[in-house]
Tab-separated table of C-alpha atoms in Angstrom:
chain	number	residue	atom	x	y	z
X	1412	MET	CA	22.903	25.895	-10.024
X	1413	THR	CA	22.048	22.925	-12.315
X	1414	LEU	CA	24.633	20.159	-11.837
X	1415	GLN	CA	25.504	18.090	-14.949
X	1416	ASN	CA	29.301	17.085	-14.912
X	1417	VAL	CA	30.820	15.473	-11.744
X	1418	THR	CA	34.151	14.881	-11.251
X	1419	VAL	CA	35.781	12.307	-8.469
X	1420	VAL	CA	39.134	11.816	-7.658
X	1421	GLY	CA	40.302	8.341	-6.261
X	1422	ALA	CA	39.578	5.411	-7.834
X	1423	GLY	CA	39.737	3.158	-4.505
X	1424	VAL	CA	37.146	1.467	-3.302
X	1425	MET	CA	35.256	4.633	-2.166
X	1426	GLY	CA	35.988	6.613	-5.255
X	1427	ARG	CA	34.569	4.175	-7.906
X	1428	GLY	CA	30.907	3.797	-5.752
X	1429	ILE	CA	30.704	7.126	-5.712
X	1430	ALA	CA	31.838	7.757	-9.157
X	1431	TYR	CA	28.593	4.281	-10.210
X	1432	VAL	CA	25.983	6.187	-8.280
X	1433	SER	CA	26.729	9.792	-9.611
X	1434	ALA	CA	26.670	8.277	-13.823
X	1435	LEU	CA	23.533	6.044	-12.397
X	1436	ALA	CA	21.949	9.466	-11.274
X	1437	GLY	CA	22.216	10.648	-14.631
X	1438	PHE	CA	25.702	13.107	-14.161
X	1439	HIS	CA	27.994	12.977	-16.894
X	1440	THR	CA	30.878	11.521	-14.592
X	1441	THR	CA	34.704	11.137	-14.659
X	1442	LEU	CA	36.658	9.120	-12.323
X	1443	VAL	CA	40.292	10.500	-12.106
X	1444	ASP	CA	43.133	8.449	-10.687
X	1445	ILE	CA	47.103	8.334	-11.461
X	1446	SER	CA	46.757	5.021	-11.857
X	1447	GLU	CA	45.390	3.026	-15.587
X	1448	GLU	CA	44.785	-0.545	-13.568
X	1449	GLN	CA	43.038	1.097	-10.715
X	1450	LEU	CA	40.814	2.687	-13.465
X	1451	GLU	CA	40.163	-0.265	-15.957
X	1452	SER	CA	39.193	-2.354	-11.980
X	1453	ALA	CA	36.710	0.561	-11.614
X	1454	TYR	CA	35.191	0.311	-14.551
X	1455	GLU	CA	35.142	-3.248	-14.839
X	1456	TYR	CA	33.710	-2.878	-10.801
X	1457	ALA	CA	31.041	-0.670	-12.431
X	1458	LYS	CA	29.802	-3.480	-15.197
X	1459	GLU	CA	29.465	-6.049	-12.752
X	1460	THR	CA	28.102	-4.311	-10.143
X	1461	THR	CA	25.189	-3.161	-12.944
X	1462	GLN	CA	25.120	-6.869	-14.061
X	1463	LYS	CA	24.565	-7.631	-10.739
X	1464	GLY	CA	21.719	-5.159	-10.348
X	1465	ILE	CA	19.957	-6.410	-13.458
X	1466	LYS	CA	20.016	-10.201	-12.120
X	1467	ARG	CA	18.591	-8.516	-8.776
X	1468	GLU	CA	16.143	-6.538	-10.294
X	1469	LYS	CA	17.528	-3.157	-8.995
X	1470	LEU	CA	18.023	-2.150	-12.218
X	1471	THR	CA	16.977	-2.691	-15.764
X	1472	ALA	CA	19.252	-3.295	-19.109
X	1473	VAL	CA	18.310	0.370	-20.302
X	1474	GLN	CA	19.433	1.856	-16.789
X	1475	ALA	CA	22.759	-0.069	-16.968
X	1476	ASP	CA	23.879	1.003	-20.575
X	1477	GLU	CA	23.087	4.915	-19.728
X	1478	LEU	CA	25.270	4.211	-16.141
X	1479	LEU	CA	28.475	2.994	-18.367
X	1480	GLN	CA	27.754	5.876	-21.160
X	1481	ASN	CA	27.759	8.454	-18.224
X	1482	LEU	CA	31.223	7.102	-16.831
X	1483	HIS	CA	34.271	8.106	-17.910
X	1484	THR	CA	37.554	7.601	-16.777
X	1485	SER	CA	40.889	9.909	-16.643
X	1486	THR	CA	44.122	10.361	-15.248
X	1487	GLU	CA	44.367	13.724	-16.150
X	1488	LEU	CA	42.743	15.934	-12.888
X	1489	GLU	CA	43.861	19.255	-14.428
X	1490	THR	CA	41.898	18.841	-17.903
X	1491	THR	CA	38.968	17.083	-16.268
X	1492	VAL	CA	37.948	19.463	-13.363
X	1493	LYS	CA	37.911	22.209	-15.968
X	1494	THR	CA	34.266	21.148	-17.140
X	1495	ALA	CA	33.233	20.099	-13.364
X	1496	ASP	CA	30.421	21.382	-11.532
X	1497	LEU	CA	30.757	19.421	-8.701
X	1498	PHE	CA	34.174	17.573	-7.922
X	1499	ILE	CA	34.466	15.020	-5.417
X	1500	GLU	CA	37.577	14.160	-3.867
X	1501	ALA	CA	37.951	10.445	-2.419
X	1502	VAL	CA	41.619	10.030	-2.179
X	1503	PRO	CA	43.273	8.411	1.197
X	1504	GLU	CA	43.284	9.898	4.278
X	1505	LYS	CA	47.025	11.409	4.218
X	1506	ARG	CA	46.785	14.947	4.737
X	1507	ASP	CA	49.565	15.897	1.889
X	1508	LEU	CA	47.927	14.073	-0.593
X	1509	LYS	CA	44.317	15.550	0.026
X	1510	LYS	CA	46.389	19.277	0.207
X	1511	THR	CA	48.094	18.961	-3.380
X	1512	VAL	CA	44.768	17.024	-4.980
X	1513	MET	CA	42.494	20.362	-3.685
X	1514	GLU	CA	44.929	22.414	-4.772
X	1515	THR	CA	45.574	21.402	-7.869
X	1516	ALA	CA	41.713	20.944	-8.577
X	1517	ASP	CA	41.183	24.585	-7.320
X	1518	ASP	CA	43.829	25.875	-9.652
X	1519	HIS	CA	41.715	24.343	-12.459
X	1520	ALA	CA	38.235	24.246	-11.741
X	1521	PRO	CA	35.699	26.883	-13.154
X	1522	GLU	CA	34.650	29.447	-10.218
X	1523	HIS	CA	31.097	27.738	-9.592
X	1524	THR	CA	32.815	24.275	-9.051
X	1525	ILE	CA	31.494	23.478	-5.674
X	1526	PHE	CA	34.382	21.184	-4.031
X	1527	ALA	CA	33.365	18.197	-1.434
X	1528	SER	CA	35.388	15.398	0.265
X	1529	ASN	CA	34.612	12.323	1.137
X	1530	THR	CA	36.811	12.053	4.543
X	1531	SER	CA	35.803	10.632	7.165
X	1532	THR	CA	37.715	12.492	9.826
X	1533	ILE	CA	39.593	15.707	8.544
X	1534	SER	CA	37.966	18.929	9.220
X	1535	PRO	CA	36.181	20.617	6.200
X	1536	THR	CA	37.492	24.210	7.707
X	1537	GLU	CA	41.166	22.637	6.921
X	1538	LEU	CA	40.205	21.415	3.603
X	1539	ALA	CA	38.698	24.558	2.331
X	1540	SER	CA	42.143	26.668	3.247
X	1541	TYR	CA	43.878	24.401	0.742
X	1542	THR	CA	41.622	26.466	-1.846
X	1543	LYS	CA	40.613	29.972	-2.869
X	1544	ARG	CA	37.142	29.030	-2.424
X	1545	SER	CA	36.120	27.996	1.148
X	1546	PRO	CA	32.271	29.174	0.916
X	1547	GLN	CA	32.325	26.450	-1.872
X	1548	VAL	CA	34.062	23.455	0.186
X	1549	ALA	CA	32.068	20.933	2.786
X	1550	VAL	CA	32.332	17.053	3.204
X	1551	MET	CA	30.533	14.599	1.749
X	1552	HIS	CA	30.892	11.455	3.777
X	1553	PHE	CA	29.878	8.405	1.845
X	1554	PHE	CA	29.586	4.812	3.220
X	1555	ASN	CA	30.715	1.540	1.625
X	1556	PRO	CA	29.668	-0.247	-0.095
X	1557	VAL	CA	28.121	2.891	-1.926
X	1558	HIS	CA	25.580	1.843	-4.150
X	1559	ARG	CA	23.561	0.035	-1.030
X	1560	MET	CA	24.562	2.295	1.959
X	1561	PRO	CA	21.818	5.010	1.876
X	1562	LEU	CA	23.641	7.497	3.501
X	1563	VAL	CA	25.572	10.865	3.359
X	1564	GLU	CA	26.926	13.142	6.008
X	1565	ILE	CA	27.430	16.275	4.880
X	1566	VAL	CA	29.057	18.632	7.046
X	1567	LYS	CA	30.208	22.565	6.768
X	1568	GLY	CA	33.075	23.966	7.674
X	1569	LEU	CA	33.711	27.165	9.521
X	1570	ASN	CA	33.018	29.297	5.846
X	1571	THR	CA	31.051	26.812	3.762
X	1572	SER	CA	27.746	28.521	2.138
X	1573	ASP	CA	24.196	27.113	2.832
X	1574	GLU	CA	23.927	27.416	-1.215
X	1575	THR	CA	26.628	25.164	-1.504
X	1576	VAL	CA	24.928	22.621	1.247
X	1577	SER	CA	21.977	22.714	-0.790
X	1578	VAL	CA	23.754	21.893	-3.466
X	1579	ILE	CA	25.313	19.007	-2.306
X	1580	LYS	CA	22.068	17.620	-0.448
X	1581	ASP	CA	20.305	18.340	-3.965
X	1582	ALA	CA	23.237	16.017	-5.525
X	1583	SER	CA	22.890	13.295	-2.916
X	1584	ILE	CA	19.188	12.856	-2.927
X	1585	LYS	CA	19.830	12.619	-6.786
X	1586	MET	CA	22.084	9.796	-6.340
X	1587	GLY	CA	19.911	8.322	-4.252
X	1588	LYS	CA	20.855	9.111	-0.440
X	1589	GLU	CA	19.330	10.146	2.351
X	1590	THR	CA	21.361	13.052	4.429
X	1591	VAL	CA	22.068	14.369	7.984
X	1592	GLU	CA	23.695	17.969	8.609
X	1593	VAL	CA	26.397	17.722	11.051
X	1594	ASN	CA	28.392	20.307	12.602
X	1595	GLU	CA	32.297	20.414	12.411
X	1596	PHE	CA	33.576	18.169	14.747
X	1597	PRO	CA	36.378	15.347	14.613
X	1598	GLY	CA	35.157	12.148	13.784
X	1599	PHE	CA	31.565	13.569	12.846
X	1600	VAL	CA	28.911	11.281	14.012
X	1601	THR	CA	29.451	7.779	12.478
X	1602	SER	CA	33.334	7.855	12.348
X	1603	ARG	CA	33.646	8.467	16.164
X	1604	ILE	CA	31.078	5.398	16.890
X	1605	SER	CA	32.323	3.474	14.227
X	1606	ALA	CA	35.906	3.688	15.348
X	1607	LEU	CA	35.356	3.125	18.985
X	1608	VAL	CA	33.202	0.050	18.073
X	1609	GLY	CA	35.799	-1.456	15.928
X	1610	ASN	CA	39.053	-0.546	18.181
X	1611	GLU	CA	37.324	-2.618	21.132
X	1612	ALA	CA	36.676	-5.303	19.179
X	1613	LEU	CA	40.118	-5.616	17.746
X	1614	TYR	CA	41.409	-4.699	22.007
X	1615	MET	CA	39.251	-7.856	22.587
X	1616	LEU	CA	40.671	-9.984	20.072
X	1617	GLN	CA	44.375	-8.904	20.850
X	1618	GLU	CA	42.728	-10.249	24.610
X	1619	GLY	CA	41.524	-13.345	23.447
X	1620	VAL	CA	38.284	-12.476	24.840
X	1621	ALA	CA	36.947	-14.532	21.903
X	1622	SER	CA	37.696	-15.144	17.562
X	1623	ALA	CA	36.821	-13.078	15.263
X	1624	GLU	CA	34.046	-14.735	14.139
X	1625	ASP	CA	32.305	-15.025	17.469
X	1626	ILE	CA	33.100	-11.395	18.038
X	1627	ASP	CA	31.344	-10.474	15.018
X	1628	LYS	CA	28.805	-12.954	15.435
X	1629	ALA	CA	27.919	-11.710	18.611
X	1630	VAL	CA	27.427	-8.116	17.454
X	1631	ARG	CA	25.437	-9.050	14.483
X	1632	LEU	CA	22.643	-11.161	16.141
X	1633	GLY	CA	23.236	-9.261	19.855
X	1634	LEU	CA	23.215	-5.692	18.769
X	1635	ASN	CA	21.622	-5.902	15.355
X	1636	TYR	CA	24.137	-4.738	13.452
X	1637	PRO	CA	24.670	-5.940	9.712
X	1638	MET	CA	27.971	-6.504	9.806
X	1639	GLY	CA	30.426	-7.289	12.328
X	1640	PRO	CA	32.745	-4.880	13.156
X	1641	LEU	CA	36.238	-7.109	12.289
X	1642	GLU	CA	34.487	-7.784	9.001
X	1643	LEU	CA	33.869	-4.322	8.848
X	1644	ALA	CA	37.291	-2.731	9.330
X	1645	ASP	CA	38.446	-5.694	6.826
X	1646	LEU	CA	36.133	-4.262	4.522
X	1647	VAL	CA	36.780	-0.257	5.082
X	1648	GLY	CA	40.519	-1.336	4.887
X	1649	LEU	CA	42.736	-1.543	7.955
X	1650	ASP	CA	45.332	1.177	7.193
X	1651	ALA	CA	42.280	3.277	6.745
X	1652	ARG	CA	40.780	2.737	9.550
X	1653	LEU	CA	44.395	3.272	11.550
X	1654	ASN	CA	44.659	6.372	10.028
X	1655	ASN	CA	41.231	7.045	11.289
X	1656	LEU	CA	41.811	6.286	14.587
X	1657	LYS	CA	45.844	8.029	14.710
X	1658	TYR	CA	43.648	11.202	13.648
X	1659	LEU	CA	40.708	11.113	16.399
X	1660	HIS	CA	43.850	9.944	18.994
X	1661	GLU	CA	45.551	12.820	18.034
X	1662	THR	CA	42.313	15.343	18.609
X	1663	LEU	CA	40.105	13.659	20.770
X	1664	GLY	CA	42.048	11.788	23.591
X	1665	GLU	CA	43.050	8.572	24.949
X	1666	LYS	CA	39.970	6.393	23.857
X	1667	TYR	CA	40.955	6.435	20.773
X	1668	ARG	CA	44.750	5.009	20.979
X	1669	PRO	CA	44.732	2.471	18.269
X	1670	ALA	CA	44.782	-1.098	19.190
X	1671	PRO	CA	48.519	-2.568	19.224
X	1672	LEU	CA	46.727	-5.590	16.935
X	1673	LEU	CA	45.867	-2.969	14.573
X	1674	GLU	CA	49.333	-1.291	14.355
X	1675	GLN	CA	50.662	-5.171	13.545
X	1676	LEU	CA	48.375	-6.007	11.198
X	1677	VAL	CA	49.327	-3.022	9.306
X	1678	LYS	CA	52.666	-3.661	9.573
X	1679	ALA	CA	52.132	-6.755	8.159
X	1680	GLY	CA	50.466	-5.711	5.102
X	1681	ARG	CA	47.567	-7.044	6.230
X	1682	LEU	CA	45.266	-4.777	4.672
X	1683	GLY	CA	41.963	-6.528	4.752
X	1684	LYS	CA	40.045	-7.510	1.634
X	1685	LYS	CA	41.824	-5.155	-0.590
X	1686	SER	CA	44.996	-7.377	0.352
X	1687	ASN	CA	43.114	-10.544	0.824
X	1688	HIS	CA	43.848	-10.630	4.023
X	1689	GLY	CA	43.479	-8.718	7.042
X	1690	ILE	CA	41.944	-10.198	10.286
X	1691	TYR	CA	40.223	-12.597	7.995
X	1692	LYS	CA	41.649	-14.301	4.996
X	1693	TYR	CA	40.154	-14.111	1.576
X	1694	GLU	CA	40.252	-15.715	-2.067
X	1695	GLN	CA	42.396	-14.059	-4.577
């Protein structure tokens, strides 16, 4: 199967990053969201990121121009998905929302379209059940920031075909990524480990073991992590981290119970970098 057209749904941090690397790979890419403001912001992100890439000699001016020519935006999922060869769902980790998006796309996409979800926790078998094409559904889990992080986790559902995995793997490689194939289990590999480390860091902050800055510094320099767990939680979004932990707590048990501090921060609207205030405070 030859991939030419990619539809990405959800213009948040992950969706815009996925659309960026898809367009850079040469795919005709359409980013879909219900918010015009989010789409405009995502396109500006693409332009700014290409300029930074040129300055750092990671991209040529020709590559940047081609990327922006390949990238389009739309608020009309039903229309856009009619020409999609690969559909990537990157909306927030809310089952009802994912169900609505997957069902809508399934009703309007061609029979050959491969469906992938960027979920970090939800079962691909469950996601496939929202469609009438379960052999063509899998998880394609990217990492933030998408244009820098080299990994894609590919997770098969119960009925996912080997051909679907092969198509997603080829697309990932064309986007400049390395892949791992993971058997279906809550949290896959990376989300389980990241959630545990981040949640423990929040418990330590709550208990006064050390400041946020020193917890992050200790993990970066002592354990050789590229980013501290509290910095990462702010980057991912504390609401997204809380949703993931609630799901893992429900499916894997007590060790994933969210730290009370995390619940307090989310209730206070301190969601991380996207709200300019989370564990840390950020410039507007």
